[in-house]
Amino acid sequence: FPVTILGVQMAGIPVISTDVGSVSEVIKPEESGYCLNYSSIDFAMTTARLVNDGELYKEFCSVAKCNAETNFSLKRLADDYSKLYKKLINEANDLPIVEV
């Protein structure tokens, strides 16, 4: 999981990255950042686009922060784990007891 990218977006900074691992699950492509192929030209052109268009950059910053806070907050993470553990406990309660 791209924790660094998540932290950067929590700070309201758009990300330009290759689409490796779970990067595309954290970045909203064309809204909060870019997932690019391995092309230095694409990286340069995309970086220039954000640097030269202040309004676009501000919009990406806003979406990045909102996306990260909404979808990857500590509260959401804790709630997701809580639901998972409750589900696993309920499933375990339905299993027969096996004596060793």
N, CA, C and O atoms as CSV, one atom per row, in Angstrom:
chain,resi,resn,atom,element,x,y,z
A,1,PHE,N,N,0.837,-1.174,0.000
A,1,PHE,CA,C,0.000,0.000,0.000
A,1,PHE,C,C,0.884,1.239,0.000
A,1,PHE,O,O,1.824,1.321,0.790
A,2,PRO,N,N,0.606,2.187,-0.854
A,2,PRO,CA,C,1.457,3.381,-0.998
A,2,PRO,C,C,1.218,4.417,0.102
A,2,PRO,O,O,0.566,5.435,-0.129
A,3,VAL,N,N,1.744,4.152,1.291
A,3,VAL,CA,C,1.527,5.018,2.439
A,3,VAL,C,C,2.093,6.415,2.204
A,3,VAL,O,O,1.481,7.405,2.603
A,4,THR,N,N,3.244,6.502,1.567
A,4,THR,CA,C,3.855,7.814,1.302
A,4,THR,C,C,2.943,8.660,0.425
A,4,THR,O,O,2.749,9.848,0.683
A,5,ILE,N,N,2.388,8.047,-0.610
A,5,ILE,CA,C,1.485,8.778,-1.500
A,5,ILE,C,C,0.248,9.228,-0.741
A,5,ILE,O,O,-0.241,10.338,-0.949
A,6,LEU,N,N,-0.255,8.381,0.128
A,6,LEU,CA,C,-1.411,8.751,0.934
A,6,LEU,C,C,-1.079,9.942,1.831
A,6,LEU,O,O,-1.879,10.870,1.952
A,7,GLY,N,N,0.091,9.919,2.456
A,7,GLY,CA,C,0.506,11.032,3.305
A,7,GLY,C,C,0.648,12.336,2.543
A,7,GLY,O,O,0.268,13.399,3.035
A,8,VAL,N,N,1.191,12.251,1.354
A,8,VAL,CA,C,1.350,13.438,0.513
A,8,VAL,C,C,-0.030,14.001,0.145
A,8,VAL,O,O,-0.242,15.213,0.185
A,9,GLN,N,N,-0.951,13.123,-0.208
A,9,GLN,CA,C,-2.284,13.602,-0.563
A,9,GLN,C,C,-3.028,14.152,0.662
A,9,GLN,O,O,-3.808,15.096,0.537
A,10,MET,N,N,-2.791,13.568,1.842
A,10,MET,CA,C,-3.398,14.112,3.067
A,10,MET,C,C,-2.927,15.554,3.283
A,10,MET,O,O,-3.651,16.375,3.845
A,11,ALA,N,N,-1.708,15.848,2.831
A,11,ALA,CA,C,-1.172,17.203,2.938
A,11,ALA,C,C,-1.697,18.107,1.820
A,11,ALA,O,O,-1.365,19.291,1.768
A,12,GLY,N,N,-2.513,17.549,0.931
A,12,GLY,CA,C,-3.091,18.344,-0.145
A,12,GLY,C,C,-2.163,18.559,-1.318
A,12,GLY,O,O,-2.210,19.607,-1.963
A,13,ILE,N,N,-1.330,17.594,-1.599
A,13,ILE,CA,C,-0.385,17.705,-2.711
A,13,ILE,C,C,-0.706,16.627,-3.738
A,13,ILE,O,O,-0.772,15.449,-3.387
A,14,PRO,N,N,-0.908,17.004,-4.999
A,14,PRO,CA,C,-1.178,15.999,-6.026
A,14,PRO,C,C,0.059,15.146,-6.294
A,14,PRO,O,O,1.189,15.579,-6.071
A,15,VAL,N,N,-0.173,13.934,-6.772
A,15,VAL,CA,C,0.907,12.974,-6.990
A,15,VAL,C,C,0.979,12.584,-8.455
A,15,VAL,O,O,-0.040,12.380,-9.116
A,16,ILE,N,N,2.196,12.486,-8.944
A,16,ILE,CA,C,2.454,11.938,-10.273
A,16,ILE,C,C,3.298,10.697,-10.046
A,16,ILE,O,O,4.407,10.786,-9.520
A,17,SER,N,N,2.780,9.539,-10.440
A,17,SER,CA,C,3.464,8.280,-10.165
A,17,SER,C,C,3.205,7.290,-11.288
A,17,SER,O,O,2.345,7.494,-12.145
A,18,THR,N,N,3.973,6.217,-11.255
A,18,THR,CA,C,3.638,5.091,-12.116
A,18,THR,C,C,2.555,4.292,-11.409
A,18,THR,O,O,2.397,4.400,-10.193
A,19,ASP,N,N,1.813,3.499,-12.156
A,19,ASP,CA,C,0.732,2.711,-11.582
A,19,ASP,C,C,1.281,1.366,-11.125
A,19,ASP,O,O,1.135,0.351,-11.806
A,20,VAL,N,N,1.914,1.381,-9.958
A,20,VAL,CA,C,2.455,0.155,-9.374
A,20,VAL,C,C,1.745,-0.109,-8.054
A,20,VAL,O,O,1.246,0.812,-7.408
A,21,GLY,N,N,1.706,-1.365,-7.668
A,21,GLY,CA,C,1.065,-1.702,-6.406
A,21,GLY,C,C,-0.371,-1.215,-6.375
A,21,GLY,O,O,-1.161,-1.515,-7.270
A,22,SER,N,N,-0.699,-0.470,-5.348
A,22,SER,CA,C,-2.063,0.034,-5.167
A,22,SER,C,C,-2.179,1.533,-5.431
A,22,SER,O,O,-3.123,2.177,-4.973
A,23,VAL,N,N,-1.234,2.077,-6.157
A,23,VAL,CA,C,-1.223,3.524,-6.395
A,23,VAL,C,C,-2.538,4.005,-7.004
A,23,VAL,O,O,-3.074,5.034,-6.591
A,24,SER,N,N,-3.052,3.276,-7.971
A,24,SER,CA,C,-4.289,3.722,-8.633
A,24,SER,C,C,-5.506,3.652,-7.706
A,24,SER,O,O,-6.551,4.222,-8.020
A,25,GLU,N,N,-5.384,2.961,-6.573
A,25,GLU,CA,C,-6.473,2.933,-5.598
A,25,GLU,C,C,-6.454,4.169,-4.703
A,25,GLU,O,O,-7.473,4.522,-4.109
A,26,VAL,N,N,-5.304,4.823,-4.607
A,26,VAL,CA,C,-5.167,6.004,-3.760
A,26,VAL,C,C,-5.359,7.284,-4.556
A,26,VAL,O,O,-6.006,8.220,-4.088
A,27,ILE,N,N,-4.803,7.325,-5.747
A,27,ILE,CA,C,-4.917,8.509,-6.607
A,27,ILE,C,C,-6.210,8.436,-7.401
A,27,ILE,O,O,-6.554,7.392,-7.956
A,28,LYS,N,N,-6.924,9.558,-7.450
A,28,LYS,CA,C,-8.061,9.647,-8.365
A,28,LYS,C,C,-7.482,10.170,-9.679
A,28,LYS,O,O,-7.239,11.370,-9.811
A,29,PRO,N,N,-7.260,9.284,-10.650
A,29,PRO,CA,C,-6.600,9.695,-11.887
A,29,PRO,C,C,-7.277,10.895,-12.560
A,29,PRO,O,O,-8.500,10.963,-12.686
A,30,GLU,N,N,-6.438,11.822,-12.979
A,30,GLU,CA,C,-6.876,13.045,-13.664
A,30,GLU,C,C,-7.669,13.983,-12.752
A,30,GLU,O,O,-8.242,14.961,-13.232
A,31,GLU,N,N,-7.713,13.697,-11.425
A,31,GLU,CA,C,-8.417,14.561,-10.477
A,31,GLU,C,C,-7.546,14.951,-9.290
A,31,GLU,O,O,-7.546,16.109,-8.870
A,32,SER,N,N,-6.799,13.979,-8.745
A,32,SER,CA,C,-5.941,14.269,-7.594
A,32,SER,C,C,-4.486,13.924,-7.884
A,32,SER,O,O,-3.617,14.075,-7.026
A,33,GLY,N,N,-4.237,13.465,-9.087
A,33,GLY,CA,C,-2.896,13.088,-9.485
A,33,GLY,C,C,-2.926,12.320,-10.788
A,33,GLY,O,O,-3.956,12.239,-11.457
A,34,TYR,N,N,-1.793,11.764,-11.135
A,34,TYR,CA,C,-1.685,11.022,-12.392
A,34,TYR,C,C,-0.961,9.705,-12.165
A,34,TYR,O,O,0.040,9.655,-11.450
A,35,CYS,N,N,-1.462,8.649,-12.766
A,35,CYS,CA,C,-0.782,7.355,-12.835
A,35,CYS,C,C,-0.303,7.205,-14.268
A,35,CYS,O,O,-1.107,7.050,-15.187
A,36,LEU,N,N,0.996,7.252,-14.451
A,36,LEU,CA,C,1.554,7.268,-15.796
A,36,LEU,C,C,2.318,5.987,-16.118
A,36,LEU,O,O,2.662,5.200,-15.236
A,37,ASN,N,N,2.568,5.810,-17.399
A,37,ASN,CA,C,3.458,4.742,-17.840
A,37,ASN,C,C,4.894,5.165,-17.543
A,37,ASN,O,O,5.132,6.281,-17.082
A,38,TYR,N,N,5.827,4.296,-17.800
A,38,TYR,CA,C,7.226,4.570,-17.519
A,38,TYR,C,C,7.836,5.404,-18.642
A,38,TYR,O,O,8.688,4.917,-19.385
A,39,SER,N,N,7.410,6.641,-18.768
A,39,SER,CA,C,7.900,7.514,-19.819
A,39,SER,C,C,8.357,8.839,-19.222
A,39,SER,O,O,7.559,9.571,-18.636
A,40,SER,N,N,9.639,9.141,-19.372
A,40,SER,CA,C,10.151,10.398,-18.829
A,40,SER,C,C,9.492,11.595,-19.507
A,40,SER,O,O,9.321,12.645,-18.886
A,41,ILE,N,N,9.127,11.444,-20.758
A,41,ILE,CA,C,8.445,12.532,-21.472
A,41,ILE,C,C,7.071,12.781,-20.854
A,41,ILE,O,O,6.689,13.930,-20.629
A,42,ASP,N,N,6.321,11.699,-20.576
A,42,ASP,CA,C,5.009,11.856,-19.932
A,42,ASP,C,C,5.145,12.519,-18.564
A,42,ASP,O,O,4.348,13.385,-18.204
A,43,PHE,N,N,6.161,12.105,-17.804
A,43,PHE,CA,C,6.374,12.704,-16.480
A,43,PHE,C,C,6.687,14.194,-16.606
A,43,PHE,O,O,6.141,15.010,-15.863
A,44,ALA,N,N,7.556,14.545,-17.534
A,44,ALA,CA,C,7.934,15.948,-17.722
A,44,ALA,C,C,6.739,16.786,-18.165
A,44,ALA,O,O,6.512,17.876,-17.639
A,45,MET,N,N,5.977,16.280,-19.130
A,45,MET,CA,C,4.824,17.039,-19.645
A,45,MET,C,C,3.741,17.199,-18.578
A,45,MET,O,O,3.136,18.264,-18.458
A,46,THR,N,N,3.500,16.149,-17.810
A,46,THR,CA,C,2.479,16.204,-16.770
A,46,THR,C,C,2.893,17.141,-15.644
A,46,THR,O,O,2.075,17.907,-15.136
A,47,THR,N,N,4.151,17.082,-15.259
A,47,THR,CA,C,4.661,17.992,-14.229
A,47,THR,C,C,4.548,19.436,-14.707
A,47,THR,O,O,4.120,20.310,-13.954
A,48,ALA,N,N,4.929,19.682,-15.948
A,48,ALA,CA,C,4.842,21.040,-16.510
A,48,ALA,C,C,3.399,21.528,-16.526
A,48,ALA,O,O,3.136,22.698,-16.250
A,49,ARG,N,N,2.469,20.642,-16.847
A,49,ARG,CA,C,1.049,21.019,-16.881
A,49,ARG,C,C,0.603,21.515,-15.513
A,49,ARG,O,O,-0.061,22.548,-15.420
A,50,LEU,N,N,0.957,20.793,-14.444
A,50,LEU,CA,C,0.556,21.207,-13.095
A,50,LEU,C,C,1.300,22.457,-12.631
A,50,LEU,O,O,0.720,23.308,-11.957
A,51,VAL,N,N,2.575,22.574,-12.985
A,51,VAL,CA,C,3.357,23.736,-12.579
A,51,VAL,C,C,2.872,25.002,-13.278
A,51,VAL,O,O,2.837,26.071,-12.670
A,52,ASN,N,N,2.505,24.889,-14.532
A,52,ASN,CA,C,2.133,26.066,-15.332
A,52,ASN,C,C,0.666,26.459,-15.228
A,52,ASN,O,O,0.299,27.556,-15.648
A,53,ASP,N,N,-0.169,25.606,-14.688
A,53,ASP,CA,C,-1.595,25.918,-14.564
A,53,ASP,C,C,-1.967,25.951,-13.085
A,53,ASP,O,O,-2.318,24.930,-12.494
A,54,GLY,N,N,-1.884,27.145,-12.499
A,54,GLY,CA,C,-2.137,27.318,-11.068
A,54,GLY,C,C,-3.518,26.873,-10.629
A,54,GLY,O,O,-3.680,26.294,-9.555
A,55,GLU,N,N,-4.511,27.143,-11.458
A,55,GLU,CA,C,-5.879,26.735,-11.115
A,55,GLU,C,C,-6.019,25.216,-11.109
A,55,GLU,O,O,-6.646,24.647,-10.215
A,56,LEU,N,N,-5.440,24.571,-12.098
A,56,LEU,CA,C,-5.474,23.110,-12.152
A,56,LEU,C,C,-4.766,22.533,-10.930
A,56,LEU,O,O,-5.258,21.591,-10.309
A,57,TYR,N,N,-3.614,23.098,-10.591
A,57,TYR,CA,C,-2.860,22.626,-9.431
A,57,TYR,C,C,-3.700,22.762,-8.153
A,57,TYR,O,O,-3.769,21.827,-7.355
A,58,LYS,N,N,-4.333,23.916,-7.960
A,58,LYS,CA,C,-5.164,24.133,-6.767
A,58,LYS,C,C,-6.318,23.140,-6.714
A,58,LYS,O,O,-6.647,22.614,-5.650
A,59,GLU,N,N,-6.925,22.889,-7.862
A,59,GLU,CA,C,-8.030,21.932,-7.920
A,59,GLU,C,C,-7.552,20.526,-7.540
A,59,GLU,O,O,-8.207,19.831,-6.765
A,60,PHE,N,N,-6.406,20.117,-8.092
A,60,PHE,CA,C,-5.849,18.802,-7.770
A,60,PHE,C,C,-5.503,18.723,-6.277
A,60,PHE,O,O,-5.740,17.694,-5.646
A,61,CYS,N,N,-4.949,19.794,-5.713
A,61,CYS,CA,C,-4.619,19.823,-4.287
A,61,CYS,C,C,-5.869,19.591,-3.438
A,61,CYS,O,O,-5.853,18.802,-2.493
A,62,SER,N,N,-6.926,20.275,-3.781
A,62,SER,CA,C,-8.181,20.159,-3.038
A,62,SER,C,C,-8.757,18.743,-3.122
A,62,SER,O,O,-9.154,18.165,-2.110
A,63,VAL,N,N,-8.797,18.198,-4.324
A,63,VAL,CA,C,-9.339,16.845,-4.526
A,63,VAL,C,C,-8.456,15.814,-3.830
A,63,VAL,O,O,-8.968,14.863,-3.240
A,64,ALA,N,N,-7.145,15.989,-3.892
A,64,ALA,CA,C,-6.223,15.048,-3.258
A,64,ALA,C,C,-6.480,14.977,-1.755
A,64,ALA,O,O,-6.594,13.890,-1.190
A,65,LYS,N,N,-6.571,16.127,-1.118
A,65,LYS,CA,C,-6.793,16.181,0.336
A,65,LYS,C,C,-8.143,15.588,0.697
A,65,LYS,O,O,-8.240,14.784,1.624
A,66,CYS,N,N,-9.173,15.972,-0.017
A,66,CYS,CA,C,-10.526,15.467,0.250
A,66,CYS,C,C,-10.591,13.953,0.054
A,66,CYS,O,O,-11.153,13.242,0.888
A,67,ASN,N,N,-10.024,13.464,-1.029
A,67,ASN,CA,C,-10.024,12.034,-1.321
A,67,ASN,C,C,-9.303,11.249,-0.222
A,67,ASN,O,O,-9.800,10.222,0.242
A,68,ALA,N,N,-8.146,11.729,0.185
A,68,ALA,CA,C,-7.368,11.030,1.209
A,68,ALA,C,C,-8.093,11.034,2.548
A,68,ALA,O,O,-8.163,10.005,3.219
A,69,GLU,N,N,-8.632,12.181,2.940
A,69,GLU,CA,C,-9.321,12.275,4.226
A,69,GLU,C,C,-10.613,11.467,4.243
A,69,GLU,O,O,-10.957,10.871,5.264
A,70,THR,N,N,-11.321,11.441,3.134
A,70,THR,CA,C,-12.594,10.728,3.066
A,70,THR,C,C,-12.400,9.219,3.000
A,70,THR,O,O,-13.076,8.471,3.706
A,71,ASN,N,N,-11.487,8.778,2.164
A,71,ASN,CA,C,-11.360,7.349,1.897
A,71,ASN,C,C,-10.280,6.628,2.689
A,71,ASN,O,O,-10.272,5.397,2.726
A,72,PHE,N,N,-9.366,7.362,3.325
A,72,PHE,CA,C,-8.244,6.708,3.992
A,72,PHE,C,C,-7.956,7.288,5.372
A,72,PHE,O,O,-6.814,7.253,5.829
A,73,SER,N,N,-8.970,7.816,6.037
A,73,SER,CA,C,-8.760,8.391,7.362
A,73,SER,C,C,-8.522,7.297,8.393
A,73,SER,O,O,-8.852,6.133,8.167
A,74,LEU,N,N,-7.956,7.677,9.510
A,74,LEU,CA,C,-7.714,6.732,10.595
A,74,LEU,C,C,-9.033,6.149,11.093
A,74,LEU,O,O,-9.106,4.959,11.400
A,75,LYS,N,N,-10.071,6.972,11.175
A,75,LYS,CA,C,-11.378,6.489,11.625
A,75,LYS,C,C,-11.913,5.433,10.674
A,75,LYS,O,O,-12.415,4.397,11.110
A,76,ARG,N,N,-11.810,5.689,9.389
A,76,ARG,CA,C,-12.305,4.705,8.426
A,76,ARG,C,C,-11.515,3.407,8.533
A,76,ARG,O,O,-12.091,2.320,8.497
A,77,LEU,N,N,-10.204,3.519,8.664
A,77,LEU,CA,C,-9.363,2.336,8.802
A,77,LEU,C,C,-9.770,1.541,10.045
A,77,LEU,O,O,-9.923,0.321,9.982
A,78,ALA,N,N,-9.943,2.231,11.168
A,78,ALA,CA,C,-10.347,1.547,12.406
A,78,ALA,C,C,-11.717,0.898,12.247
A,78,ALA,O,O,-11.919,-0.232,12.693
A,79,ASP,N,N,-12.656,1.593,11.619
A,79,ASP,CA,C,-13.995,1.028,11.388
A,79,ASP,C,C,-13.922,-0.212,10.503
A,79,ASP,O,O,-14.597,-1.207,10.767
A,80,ASP,N,N,-13.102,-0.155,9.450
A,80,ASP,CA,C,-12.951,-1.303,8.549
A,80,ASP,C,C,-12.389,-2.513,9.288
A,80,ASP,O,O,-12.865,-3.634,9.111
A,81,TYR,N,N,-11.363,-2.277,10.124
A,81,TYR,CA,C,-10.788,-3.387,10.893
A,81,TYR,C,C,-11.794,-3.927,11.903
A,81,TYR,O,O,-11.888,-5.138,12.103
A,82,SER,N,N,-12.535,-3.045,12.531
A,82,SER,CA,C,-13.541,-3.475,13.500
A,82,SER,C,C,-14.589,-4.371,12.837
A,82,SER,O,O,-14.947,-5.419,13.375
A,83,LYS,N,N,-15.072,-3.959,11.681
A,83,LYS,CA,C,-16.050,-4.771,10.942
A,83,LYS,C,C,-15.460,-6.125,10.561
A,83,LYS,O,O,-16.123,-7.155,10.684
A,84,LEU,N,N,-14.210,-6.117,10.100
A,84,LEU,CA,C,-13.558,-7.366,9.719
A,84,LEU,C,C,-13.443,-8.312,10.912
A,84,LEU,O,O,-13.770,-9.493,10.794
A,85,TYR,N,N,-12.978,-7.805,12.066
A,85,TYR,CA,C,-12.818,-8.653,13.244
A,85,TYR,C,C,-14.160,-9.195,13.714
A,85,TYR,O,O,-14.254,-10.368,14.078
A,86,LYS,N,N,-15.199,-8.367,13.714
A,86,LYS,CA,C,-16.528,-8.831,14.121
A,86,LYS,C,C,-17.019,-9.937,13.187
A,86,LYS,O,O,-17.591,-10.930,13.636
A,87,LYS,N,N,-16.795,-9.759,11.900
A,87,LYS,CA,C,-17.193,-10.774,10.920
A,87,LYS,C,C,-16.448,-12.084,11.177
A,87,LYS,O,O,-17.052,-13.156,11.164
A,88,LEU,N,N,-15.148,-11.999,11.407
A,88,LEU,CA,C,-14.347,-13.196,11.652
A,88,LEU,C,C,-14.764,-13.896,12.945
A,88,LEU,O,O,-14.797,-15.125,13.003
A,89,ILE,N,N,-15.079,-13.126,13.969
A,89,ILE,CA,C,-15.538,-13.710,15.232
A,89,ILE,C,C,-16.867,-14.425,15.022
A,89,ILE,O,O,-17.058,-15.537,15.514
A,90,ASN,N,N,-17.781,-13.796,14.297
A,90,ASN,CA,C,-19.071,-14.428,14.027
A,90,ASN,C,C,-18.894,-15.716,13.229
A,90,ASN,O,O,-19.553,-16.719,13.504
A,91,GLU,N,N,-18.007,-15.685,12.247
A,91,GLU,CA,C,-17.755,-16.889,11.455
A,91,GLU,C,C,-17.110,-17.975,12.313
A,91,GLU,O,O,-17.438,-19.152,12.164
A,92,ALA,N,N,-16.209,-17.600,13.198
A,92,ALA,CA,C,-15.538,-18.580,14.061
A,92,ALA,C,C,-16.527,-19.200,15.037
A,92,ALA,O,O,-16.398,-20.374,15.385
A,93,ASN,N,N,-17.506,-18.433,15.478
A,93,ASN,CA,C,-18.511,-18.963,16.398
A,93,ASN,C,C,-19.378,-20.020,15.742
A,93,ASN,O,O,-19.949,-20.866,16.429
A,94,ASP,N,N,-19.482,-19.985,14.437
A,94,ASP,CA,C,-20.289,-20.954,13.705
A,94,ASP,C,C,-19.521,-22.239,13.382
A,94,ASP,O,O,-20.115,-23.195,12.884
A,95,LEU,N,N,-18.219,-22.279,13.655
A,95,LEU,CA,C,-17.419,-23.451,13.350
A,95,LEU,C,C,-17.542,-24.474,14.470
A,95,LEU,O,O,-17.686,-24.110,15.637
A,96,PRO,N,N,-17.484,-25.747,14.116
A,96,PRO,CA,C,-17.523,-26.761,15.172
A,96,PRO,C,C,-16.221,-26.744,15.978
A,96,PRO,O,O,-15.158,-26.413,15.452
A,97,ILE,N,N,-16.319,-27.100,17.238
A,97,ILE,CA,C,-15.147,-27.145,18.084
A,97,ILE,C,C,-14.440,-28.481,17.852
A,97,ILE,O,O,-15.060,-29.542,17.927
A,98,VAL,N,N,-13.180,-28.420,17.580
A,98,VAL,CA,C,-12.382,-29.617,17.329
A,98,VAL,C,C,-11.397,-29.771,18.482
A,98,VAL,O,O,-10.614,-28.865,18.770
A,99,GLU,N,N,-11.444,-30.913,19.130
A,99,GLU,CA,C,-10.512,-31.154,20.240
A,99,GLU,C,C,-9.232,-31.753,19.695
A,99,GLU,O,O,-9.251,-32.608,18.809
A,100,VAL,N,N,-8.128,-31.292,20.239
A,100,VAL,CA,C,-6.830,-31.756,19.781
A,100,VAL,C,C,-6.265,-32.781,20.733
A,100,VAL,O,O,-5.167,-33.291,20.510
